Coordinates of C-alpha atoms in Angstrom, one line a residue:
X1 CA 29.4 25.1 75.8
X2 CA 33.0 25.0 74.5
X3 CA 34.0 23.0 77.6
X4 CA 31.2 20.4 77.0
X5 CA 32.3 20.1 73.3
X6 CA 35.9 19.5 74.4
X7 CA 34.8 16.9 76.9
X8 CA 32.7 15.1 74.3
X9 CA 35.6 15.1 71.9
X10 CA 37.8 13.6 74.6
X11 CA 35.3 10.7 75.2
X12 CA 35.1 10.2 71.4
X13 CA 38.9 10.1 71.1
X14 CA 39.0 7.5 73.8
X15 CA 36.6 5.2 72.0
X16 CA 38.3 5.6 68.7
X17 CA 41.7 4.7 70.2
X18 CA 40.1 1.8 72.0
X19 CA 38.8 0.3 68.8
X20 CA 42.0 0.9 66.9
X21 CA 43.9 -1.1 69.6
X22 CA 41.3 -3.8 70.1
X23 CA 41.1 -5.1 66.6
X24 CA 44.7 -6.1 66.0
X25 CA 45.0 -7.4 69.6
X26 CA 41.9 -9.5 69.1
X27 CA 43.3 -11.0 65.9
X28 CA 46.6 -11.7 67.7
X29 CA 44.8 -13.5 70.6
X30 CA 42.8 -15.6 68.1
X31 CA 46.1 -16.9 66.7
X32 CA 47.4 -17.5 70.2
X33 CA 44.5 -19.6 71.3
X34 CA 44.0 -21.4 68.0
X35 CA 47.6 -22.6 68.1
X36 CA 48.7 -20.6 65.1
X37 CA 52.2 -19.2 64.8
X38 CA 52.9 -15.8 66.3
X39 CA 55.8 -13.3 66.5
X40 CA 56.8 -14.4 70.0
X41 CA 56.8 -18.1 69.4
X42 CA 60.6 -18.5 69.1
X43 CA 61.1 -17.0 72.6
X44 CA 58.0 -18.2 74.4
X45 CA 57.6 -21.7 73.0
X46 CA 60.7 -23.1 74.8
X47 CA 59.6 -21.3 78.0
X48 CA 56.1 -22.7 77.7
X49 CA 57.5 -26.2 77.2
X50 CA 59.8 -25.9 80.2
X51 CA 56.9 -24.8 82.4
X52 CA 54.9 -27.9 81.4
X53 CA 57.8 -30.2 82.1
X54 CA 58.5 -28.7 85.5
X55 CA 54.7 -28.8 86.4
X56 CA 54.2 -32.3 84.9
X57 CA 51.4 -31.1 82.6
X58 CA 50.4 -33.1 79.6
X59 CA 49.0 -30.6 77.2
X60 CA 48.3 -33.3 74.6
X61 CA 45.3 -34.4 76.7
X62 CA 42.3 -32.1 76.6
X63 CA 39.6 -31.9 79.3
X64 CA 35.9 -32.2 79.4
X65 CA 34.1 -29.4 81.1
X66 CA 34.0 -31.1 84.5
X67 CA 37.7 -31.8 84.5
X68 CA 38.3 -28.2 83.3
X69 CA 36.2 -26.8 86.1
X70 CA 37.7 -29.0 88.8
X71 CA 41.2 -28.1 87.8
X72 CA 40.4 -24.4 87.7
X73 CA 38.8 -24.6 91.2
X74 CA 41.7 -26.4 92.8
X75 CA 44.3 -24.1 91.3
X76 CA 42.4 -20.9 92.3
X77 CA 41.7 -22.0 95.8
X78 CA 45.4 -23.1 96.3
X79 CA 46.3 -19.6 95.1
X80 CA 43.9 -18.1 97.7
X81 CA 45.5 -20.1 100.5
X82 CA 49.0 -18.9 99.4
X83 CA 47.9 -15.2 99.4
X84 CA 46.4 -15.7 102.9
X85 CA 49.5 -17.2 104.3
X86 CA 51.8 -14.6 102.8
X87 CA 49.7 -11.9 104.5
X88 CA 49.7 -13.6 107.8
X89 CA 53.5 -14.2 107.7
X90 CA 54.6 -10.9 106.2
X91 CA 56.1 -9.8 109.5
X92 CA 58.9 -12.4 109.1
X93 CA 59.2 -12.4 105.3
X94 CA 61.7 -10.3 103.4
X95 CA 61.3 -6.9 101.6
X96 CA 59.5 -5.3 104.5
X97 CA 61.4 -2.1 105.1
X98 CA 58.5 -0.5 107.1
X99 CA 58.3 -3.6 109.3
X100 CA 54.6 -4.1 108.8
X101 CA 53.0 -6.8 111.0
X102 CA 50.9 -9.7 110.0
X103 CA 47.6 -8.7 108.4
X104 CA 44.6 -9.6 110.7
X105 CA 42.9 -12.9 109.9
X106 CA 39.5 -11.5 108.7
X107 CA 41.2 -8.9 106.5
X108 CA 43.7 -11.4 105.2
X109 CA 40.8 -13.8 104.3
X110 CA 38.9 -10.9 102.5
X111 CA 42.0 -9.8 100.6
X112 CA 42.9 -13.4 99.6
X113 CA 39.4 -14.0 98.2
X114 CA 39.4 -10.6 96.6
X115 CA 42.6 -11.0 94.6
X116 CA 41.9 -14.6 93.7
X117 CA 38.5 -13.7 92.2
X118 CA 39.9 -10.8 90.2
X119 CA 37.9 -8.4 92.5
X120 CA 40.7 -6.5 94.3
X121 CA 38.4 -5.1 96.8
X122 CA 40.6 -3.3 99.3
X123 CA 39.4 -2.8 102.9
X124 CA 42.9 -1.5 103.7
X125 CA 45.4 1.2 102.8
X126 CA 48.1 -0.5 100.8
X127 CA 51.0 1.8 101.8
X128 CA 50.1 1.3 105.5
X129 CA 49.3 -2.4 105.5
X130 CA 51.2 -4.5 102.9
X131 CA 54.9 -5.1 102.6
X132 CA 56.7 -5.0 99.3
X133 CA 56.9 -8.8 99.4
X134 CA 53.1 -9.1 99.9
X135 CA 52.5 -6.6 97.1
X136 CA 54.7 -8.5 94.7
X137 CA 54.5 -12.2 95.6
X138 CA 50.9 -12.3 96.6
X139 CA 48.9 -9.5 95.1
X140 CA 50.7 -8.9 91.8
X141 CA 51.0 -12.6 91.1
X142 CA 47.3 -13.1 91.6
X143 CA 46.6 -10.2 89.3
X144 CA 48.1 -12.3 86.5
X145 CA 46.6 -15.6 87.6
X146 CA 43.0 -14.3 88.1
X147 CA 43.0 -12.4 84.8
X148 CA 44.4 -15.5 83.0
X149 CA 41.7 -17.6 84.6
X150 CA 39.0 -15.3 83.1
X151 CA 40.6 -15.5 79.6
X152 CA 40.9 -19.3 79.9
X153 CA 37.1 -19.6 80.7
X154 CA 36.0 -17.5 77.8
X155 CA 38.3 -19.4 75.4
X156 CA 36.9 -22.7 76.6
X157 CA 33.3 -21.4 76.1
X158 CA 34.3 -20.2 72.6
X159 CA 35.6 -23.6 71.7
X160 CA 32.4 -25.2 73.0
X161 CA 30.4 -23.0 70.7
X162 CA 32.7 -23.5 67.7
X163 CA 33.3 -27.2 67.9
X164 CA 31.1 -29.9 66.5
X165 CA 30.2 -33.2 68.4
X166 CA 33.2 -32.8 70.7
X167 CA 33.6 -34.1 74.2
X168 CA 36.4 -31.7 75.3
X169 CA 36.8 -27.9 75.6
X170 CA 40.6 -27.6 75.8
X171 CA 43.3 -27.9 78.5
X172 CA 43.1 -25.4 81.4
X173 CA 46.8 -25.4 82.1
X174 CA 47.6 -24.6 78.5
X175 CA 45.0 -21.8 78.3
X176 CA 46.2 -20.3 81.5
X177 CA 49.9 -20.4 80.6
X178 CA 49.4 -19.0 77.1
X179 CA 47.2 -16.2 78.5
X180 CA 50.0 -15.1 80.7
X181 CA 53.0 -15.7 78.5
X182 CA 51.6 -14.5 75.1
X183 CA 49.1 -11.8 76.3
X184 CA 49.3 -10.5 79.8
X185 CA 53.1 -10.5 80.4
X186 CA 54.3 -8.8 77.2
X187 CA 51.6 -6.1 77.5
X188 CA 52.4 -5.5 81.2
X189 CA 56.1 -5.2 80.6
X190 CA 55.6 -2.6 77.8
X191 CA 53.0 -0.7 79.8
X192 CA 55.1 -0.7 83.0
X193 CA 58.0 0.8 81.2
X194 CA 55.7 3.5 79.7
X195 CA 54.4 4.3 83.2
X196 CA 57.9 4.6 84.6
X197 CA 58.8 7.0 81.8
X198 CA 55.9 9.2 82.9
X199 CA 56.8 9.3 86.6
X200 CA 55.2 6.2 88.2
X201 CA 57.7 5.0 90.8
X202 CA 59.4 1.5 90.7
X203 CA 61.8 0.8 93.6
X204 CA 62.4 -1.2 96.8
X205 CA 63.5 1.8 98.8
X206 CA 62.3 2.5 102.4
X207 CA 59.7 5.3 102.7
X208 CA 61.2 8.8 102.5
X209 CA 60.7 11.5 105.1
X210 CA 61.0 15.0 103.5
X211 CA 60.6 18.6 104.5
X212 CA 57.8 20.4 102.7
X213 CA 57.9 24.0 101.5
X214 CA 56.0 25.0 104.6
X215 CA 58.7 23.5 106.8
X216 CA 56.6 20.5 107.8
X217 CA 57.6 16.8 107.7
X218 CA 56.0 14.4 105.3
X219 CA 56.5 10.7 104.6
X220 CA 56.4 9.6 101.0
X221 CA 55.6 5.9 100.4
X222 CA 57.9 4.1 98.0
X223 CA 57.6 0.7 96.4
X224 CA 57.4 -1.4 93.2
X225 CA 54.3 0.5 91.9
X226 CA 54.6 0.5 88.1
X227 CA 54.9 -3.3 87.9
X228 CA 51.7 -3.7 89.9
X229 CA 49.9 -0.8 88.2
X230 CA 50.4 -2.3 84.7
X231 CA 48.7 -5.7 85.4
X232 CA 46.2 -4.1 87.8
X233 CA 44.8 -2.3 84.8
X234 CA 45.4 -4.7 81.9
X235 CA 44.0 -7.6 83.9
X236 CA 41.0 -5.5 85.1
X237 CA 42.0 -6.2 88.6
X238 CA 42.0 -2.7 90.1
X239 CA 43.8 -3.1 93.4
X240 CA 46.0 0.0 93.9
X241 CA 49.4 0.1 95.6
X242 CA 48.2 3.2 97.4
X243 CA 44.9 3.8 99.2
X244 CA 44.1 6.6 96.8
X245 CA 44.5 4.2 93.9
X246 CA 44.8 5.9 90.4
X247 CA 44.1 9.3 92.0
X248 CA 47.5 9.1 93.5
X249 CA 50.3 10.9 91.5
X250 CA 52.7 8.0 92.0
X251 CA 50.2 5.7 90.2
X252 CA 48.7 8.1 87.7
X253 CA 50.9 11.2 87.4
X254 CA 49.9 12.9 84.1
X255 CA 46.9 13.3 81.7
X256 CA 48.7 10.9 79.3
X257 CA 48.9 8.2 81.9
X258 CA 45.3 8.8 82.8
X259 CA 44.3 8.1 79.1
X260 CA 46.6 5.1 78.8
X261 CA 45.2 3.6 82.0
X262 CA 41.6 3.9 80.8
X263 CA 42.6 2.3 77.5
X264 CA 44.5 -0.5 79.4
X265 CA 41.4 -1.4 81.4
X266 CA 39.1 -2.1 78.3
X267 CA 41.5 -3.0 75.6
X268 CA 41.6 -6.8 76.3
X269 CA 37.9 -7.1 77.0
X270 CA 37.1 -5.3 73.8
X271 CA 39.7 -7.3 71.8
X272 CA 38.3 -10.6 73.0
X273 CA 35.1 -9.9 71.1
X274 CA 37.2 -9.8 67.9
X275 CA 39.0 -13.0 69.1
X276 CA 35.6 -14.7 69.5
X277 CA 34.5 -13.8 66.0
X278 CA 37.7 -15.3 64.5
X279 CA 37.6 -18.4 66.6
X280 CA 33.9 -19.2 65.7
X281 CA 34.6 -18.6 62.1
X282 CA 32.3 -15.5 61.7
X283 CA 33.9 -12.2 62.5
X284 CA 30.5 -10.4 62.4
X285 CA 29.3 -12.4 65.5
X286 CA 32.0 -10.8 67.6
X287 CA 31.4 -7.4 66.1
X288 CA 27.7 -7.6 66.9
X289 CA 28.5 -8.2 70.6
X290 CA 31.1 -5.4 70.5
X291 CA 28.5 -3.1 69.1
X292 CA 26.0 -3.9 71.9
X293 CA 28.8 -3.3 74.5
X294 CA 29.6 0.1 72.8
X295 CA 25.9 1.1 72.8
X296 CA 25.5 0.4 76.5
X297 CA 28.8 2.1 77.3
X298 CA 27.9 5.3 75.5
X299 CA 24.6 5.5 77.3
X300 CA 26.3 4.9 80.6
X301 CA 29.1 7.5 80.2
X302 CA 26.5 10.0 78.9
X303 CA 24.4 9.7 82.0
X304 CA 27.4 9.9 84.4
X305 CA 28.9 12.9 82.6
X306 CA 25.6 14.7 82.3
X307 CA 24.8 14.3 85.9
X308 CA 28.3 15.4 87.1
X309 CA 28.3 18.4 84.7
X310 CA 24.8 19.4 86.0
X311 CA 26.2 19.1 89.5
X312 CA 24.4 19.9 92.8
X313 CA 21.8 22.6 92.6
X314 CA 22.1 23.2 96.4
X315 CA 25.7 24.4 95.9
X316 CA 24.7 26.5 92.9
X317 CA 22.2 28.3 95.0
X318 CA 24.9 29.3 97.4
X319 CA 26.7 31.2 94.6
X320 CA 29.4 28.6 93.8
X321 CA 30.9 29.5 90.5
X322 CA 32.1 26.8 88.1
X323 CA 31.4 23.1 88.4
X324 CA 29.5 22.1 91.6
X325 CA 30.5 18.4 91.6
X326 CA 34.2 18.6 92.0
X327 CA 34.3 17.3 95.6
X328 CA 36.2 13.9 95.6
X329 CA 37.8 14.6 92.2
X330 CA 41.3 15.4 91.1
X331 CA 41.5 18.9 89.8
X332 CA 44.1 17.8 87.2
X333 CA 41.5 15.4 85.7
X334 CA 38.3 17.3 86.1
X335 CA 34.7 16.2 85.5
X336 CA 35.1 14.6 82.0
X337 CA 38.1 12.4 82.8
X338 CA 36.7 11.4 86.2
X339 CA 33.3 10.5 84.7
X340 CA 34.9 8.5 81.9
X341 CA 37.2 6.7 84.3
X342 CA 34.3 5.9 86.6
X343 CA 32.3 4.4 83.7
X344 CA 35.3 2.5 82.3
X345 CA 36.3 0.9 85.5
X346 CA 32.8 -0.3 86.4
X347 CA 32.0 -1.3 82.8
X348 CA 35.0 -3.6 83.4
X349 CA 35.4 -5.6 86.5
X350 CA 38.3 -3.4 87.4
X351 CA 37.8 -1.1 90.4
X352 CA 40.7 1.2 89.8
X353 CA 39.5 4.8 90.4
X354 CA 40.9 8.3 89.8
X355 CA 38.0 9.9 91.7
X356 CA 36.0 8.9 94.8
X357 CA 32.8 7.3 93.6
X358 CA 31.2 8.0 97.0
X359 CA 31.3 11.7 96.0
X360 CA 29.5 11.3 92.7
X361 CA 26.1 12.8 92.3
X362 CA 23.3 10.2 93.1
X363 CA 22.5 9.6 89.4
X364 CA 26.3 9.6 88.6
X365 CA 26.9 7.0 91.2
X366 CA 23.9 4.9 90.1
X367 CA 25.4 4.1 86.7
X368 CA 28.6 2.5 88.0
X369 CA 26.5 0.6 90.5
X370 CA 24.1 -0.6 87.8
X371 CA 26.9 -1.7 85.5
X372 CA 28.2 -3.9 88.2
X373 CA 24.7 -5.2 89.0
X374 CA 24.2 -6.1 85.3
X375 CA 27.1 -8.6 85.6
X376 CA 29.7 -6.2 84.2
X377 CA 29.0 -7.3 80.7
X378 CA 29.5 -3.8 79.2
X379 CA 33.0 -4.9 78.0
X380 CA 33.4 -6.4 81.5
X381 CA 36.5 -8.0 83.0
X382 CA 39.2 -9.8 81.1
X383 CA 37.4 -12.9 79.9
X384 CA 34.5 -12.6 82.4
X385 CA 32.9 -9.7 80.5
X386 CA 32.6 -11.7 77.2
X387 CA 31.4 -14.9 78.8
X388 CA 28.9 -12.9 80.8
X389 CA 27.6 -11.2 77.6
X390 CA 27.4 -14.6 75.9
X391 CA 25.0 -15.7 78.7
X392 CA 22.8 -12.7 77.7
X393 CA 23.2 -13.7 74.0
X394 CA 21.7 -17.1 74.9
X395 CA 18.9 -15.4 76.8
X396 CA 18.2 -13.1 73.8
X397 CA 18.0 -15.8 71.2
X398 CA 15.8 -17.8 73.6
X399 CA 13.4 -14.9 73.9
X400 CA 13.4 -14.3 70.1
X401 CA 12.7 -18.0 69.6
X402 CA 9.7 -17.8 71.9
X403 CA 8.4 -14.8 69.9
X404 CA 8.6 -16.4 66.5
X405 CA 7.7 -20.0 67.6
X406 CA 11.1 -21.6 66.7
X407 CA 13.6 -23.5 68.8
X408 CA 16.2 -21.0 69.7
X409 CA 19.7 -21.5 68.2
X410 CA 23.1 -19.8 68.2
X411 CA 25.9 -20.4 65.8
X412 CA 23.8 -23.2 64.3
X413 CA 23.4 -25.0 67.6
X414 CA 20.0 -25.4 69.3
X415 CA 19.6 -23.7 72.7
X416 CA 17.8 -26.3 74.9
X417 CA 16.7 -26.6 78.5
X418 CA 20.1 -27.5 79.9
X419 CA 21.7 -24.4 78.4
X420 CA 18.8 -22.2 79.6
X421 CA 19.0 -23.6 83.1
X422 CA 22.7 -22.8 83.3
X423 CA 22.3 -19.4 81.8
X424 CA 19.5 -18.5 84.3
X425 CA 21.8 -19.7 87.2
X426 CA 24.6 -17.5 85.9
X427 CA 22.3 -14.5 86.0
X428 CA 20.5 -15.2 89.2
X429 CA 23.3 -16.3 91.5
X430 CA 25.2 -12.9 91.5
X431 CA 21.9 -11.0 91.6
X432 CA 20.6 -12.9 94.6
X433 CA 24.0 -12.5 96.3
X434 CA 23.9 -8.7 95.9
X435 CA 20.3 -8.4 97.1
X436 CA 20.4 -10.9 100.0
X437 CA 23.8 -9.6 101.2
X438 CA 22.6 -6.0 101.1
X439 CA 19.4 -6.9 102.9
X440 CA 21.3 -8.7 105.6
X441 CA 23.7 -5.8 106.1
X442 CA 20.8 -3.2 106.1
X443 CA 18.9 -5.3 108.7
X444 CA 21.7 -5.9 111.2
X445 CA 23.6 -3.7 113.5
X446 CA 26.9 -5.1 112.3
X447 CA 26.0 -3.9 108.8
X448 CA 24.6 -0.5 109.6
X449 CA 27.3 0.4 112.1
X450 CA 29.8 1.0 109.3
X451 CA 27.6 3.5 107.4
X452 CA 29.0 7.0 107.3
X453 CA 26.1 8.8 105.7
X454 CA 22.5 8.8 106.9
X455 CA 19.5 8.5 104.7
X456 CA 19.3 6.8 101.2
X457 CA 23.0 7.3 100.6
X458 CA 23.8 5.0 103.4
X459 CA 21.8 2.3 101.7
X460 CA 23.6 3.1 98.4
X461 CA 26.9 2.5 100.2
X462 CA 25.8 -1.0 101.2
X463 CA 24.3 -1.8 97.8
X464 CA 27.5 -0.6 96.1
X465 CA 29.7 -2.8 98.3
X466 CA 27.8 -6.0 97.6
X467 CA 27.4 -5.2 93.9
X468 CA 31.2 -4.6 93.8
X469 CA 31.9 -7.8 95.6
X470 CA 29.5 -10.1 93.8
X471 CA 30.4 -8.4 90.5
X472 CA 34.1 -8.9 91.2
X473 CA 34.7 -5.2 90.6
X474 CA 36.5 -3.9 93.7
X475 CA 35.6 -0.2 93.6
X476 CA 33.7 1.3 96.6
X477 CA 31.5 4.0 98.0
X478 CA 34.3 4.5 100.5
X479 CA 32.1 6.1 103.1
X480 CA 31.3 2.6 104.2
X481 CA 33.9 1.3 106.8
X482 CA 34.3 -2.1 105.3
X483 CA 37.3 -3.2 107.4
X484 CA 35.2 -4.9 110.0
X485 CA 34.8 -8.6 110.6
X486 CA 31.2 -8.6 109.3
X487 CA 32.0 -6.9 105.9
X488 CA 35.4 -8.7 105.5
X489 CA 33.7 -12.1 105.8
X490 CA 30.4 -11.3 104.0
X491 CA 32.0 -9.5 101.1
X492 CA 34.6 -12.3 100.7
X493 CA 31.8 -14.8 100.4
X494 CA 30.0 -12.6 97.9
X495 CA 33.2 -12.4 95.8
X496 CA 33.6 -16.2 95.8
X497 CA 29.9 -16.8 95.0
X498 CA 29.9 -14.1 92.3
X499 CA 33.0 -15.5 90.6
X500 CA 32.4 -19.2 90.6
X501 CA 28.6 -19.1 90.6
X502 CA 29.0 -17.8 87.0
X503 CA 32.2 -19.7 85.9
X504 CA 30.7 -23.1 86.6
X505 CA 27.5 -22.6 84.7
X506 CA 29.5 -21.1 81.8
X507 CA 31.8 -24.2 81.6
X508 CA 28.7 -26.4 81.8
X509 CA 27.3 -24.6 78.8
X510 CA 30.6 -24.9 77.0
X511 CA 30.6 -28.7 77.5
X512 CA 27.0 -29.0 76.4
X513 CA 27.4 -26.9 73.3
X514 CA 30.6 -28.6 72.2
X515 CA 28.8 -32.0 72.1
X516 CA 26.0 -30.6 69.7
X517 CA 26.0 -30.9 66.0
X518 CA 25.6 -27.7 64.0
X519 CA 22.8 -27.3 61.5
X520 CA 23.1 -24.9 58.5
X521 CA 21.0 -21.8 58.8
X522 CA 17.5 -21.9 57.3
X523 CA 15.0 -19.3 56.1
X524 CA 13.6 -18.9 59.6
X525 CA 16.9 -18.6 61.4
X526 CA 17.2 -15.4 63.4
X527 CA 20.4 -13.6 62.3
X528 CA 22.7 -12.7 65.2
X529 CA 25.0 -10.4 63.3
X530 CA 22.5 -7.6 62.5
X531 CA 21.8 -4.2 64.1
X532 CA 18.4 -5.6 65.2
X533 CA 20.1 -8.3 67.2
X534 CA 22.6 -5.8 68.7
X535 CA 19.7 -3.6 69.9
X536 CA 17.8 -6.6 71.3
X537 CA 20.8 -7.8 73.1
X538 CA 21.4 -4.4 74.7
X539 CA 17.7 -4.2 75.6
X540 CA 17.7 -7.6 77.3
X541 CA 20.7 -6.6 79.4
X542 CA 19.0 -3.4 80.5
X543 CA 15.5 -5.0 81.1
X544 CA 16.9 -7.9 83.2
X545 CA 18.9 -5.4 85.3
X546 CA 15.9 -3.0 85.7
X547 CA 13.5 -5.8 86.7
X548 CA 15.9 -7.2 89.2
X549 CA 17.4 -4.2 90.9
X550 CA 15.0 -1.3 90.3
X551 CA 13.3 -1.6 93.7
X552 CA 16.6 -1.5 95.6
X553 CA 17.9 1.4 93.4
X554 CA 14.7 3.3 94.0
X555 CA 15.3 3.3 97.7
X556 CA 18.9 4.4 97.3
X557 CA 20.3 6.6 94.5
X558 CA 17.0 7.4 92.7
X559 CA 15.3 8.8 95.8
X560 CA 18.5 10.5 96.8
X561 CA 18.6 12.3 93.4
X562 CA 15.1 13.5 93.8
X563 CA 15.7 14.8 97.3
X564 CA 18.9 16.5 96.1
X565 CA 16.9 18.3 93.3
X566 CA 14.4 19.4 95.9
X567 CA 17.2 20.9 98.0
X568 CA 17.1 18.2 100.8
X569 CA 20.4 17.5 102.6
X570 CA 21.3 15.0 105.3

């Protein structure tokens, strides 16, 4: 009992620290994107101006939503091409002390799509595949750019909701640049130095071969880890320098770094809700969304922790003393930190892991999978979580409007057919991608040949892979051998559809809402800052997910849980 109380206090402490960090950061970002003066302006303003001059960007001209979307698409796809070419040419590029050869075409395509879409799905072991140059110039750079793209989109949507009778939603280049210079880069520099102080390595040395205490020989991978680790977490990217990701002691060496890394994953997504409230002129609007996210998060972490603490009764029957769900977990983190990390990283579109999700109990693995299937709106990715949740806000006020017989409205603006069509598309496109992709994989030899585990867990591995790809998460049930042409191509397409199949409808909503006039609230206006709205919003998120994915989940983790409780093994 004492252990459980300690674990619960650890989770509560995490949430308290998260909120204490999110509020001031959210206010700061509101000043950044509203064009107000900040502490860093004397240093960053001249640098920002130089970047615009070199790039030939006219920030005095704002864009309508179509221009914003077109610019975003071109920029991101050029970035994808650059990442692909660097991988294919890494054998002749510098900073390759291990002399790694070119990455195979299908894997390079998958990785390029993965990092450009903020997914960071890794069908490879980083320390055995990617040179230092590739890790820095391709993967780390895209960690910044993909995260900044997500922030830019949610800022554009916020402007669309806040503005009145406007034709523009901002300038993509300015939003992207300010996201990097004022938010991501300073936080990453500070966090990287903290990680180095705790033992995370940062060098360009060749790999070391050492003699172990037993007299054997072991190769220790080196590299610029801390610089990639910082933005991997703060940008909710998730791609690790090492194959073991944040379970590796060179990425996550101490309990303190474990706590800081979990905070880094959610601090910007949580802070953006505060930013939203400030930018729309009503702080309680942002707090209501934050409260819904917190409610869903607490439910999720409770189920994961409870399931992992209960463990596997089959092992308990064999007389195993202590926890029976430690397989796949780091002993230095234990069940509580592993369960919390798993919930945090799939609540965000991150994918960093400090335990192997494939080793979670069936019910413990269901929750991370479900969070991704819901669109990762429980905090979600940097930017993408909030704009995904705002889609559910639109659905919620529409449903309430139908119930009371009023035209639905949000922030004084009517929600009409165009906004609803775009919102439905943003929900259905990723969901259809997950289910159709999983169905194709389960029905073809190319898809089933990569399954490690028989029975329902094999289906769970496929479901998890496509949920992770379309949800732009990147974590995996690693029993699935995904480094095959079928999965490299199919999951890359799922990542692209999942990313831009949501961004484009969101920007269309931003443009449509910006052009609307706002009406003052009347006596029949449904308040979107109350506990009732918070509960309804959380319920809509869960109901949509349940109706969409319950049949697939019933064939995978749910039936596996029932069979485990009955003592059935595969």
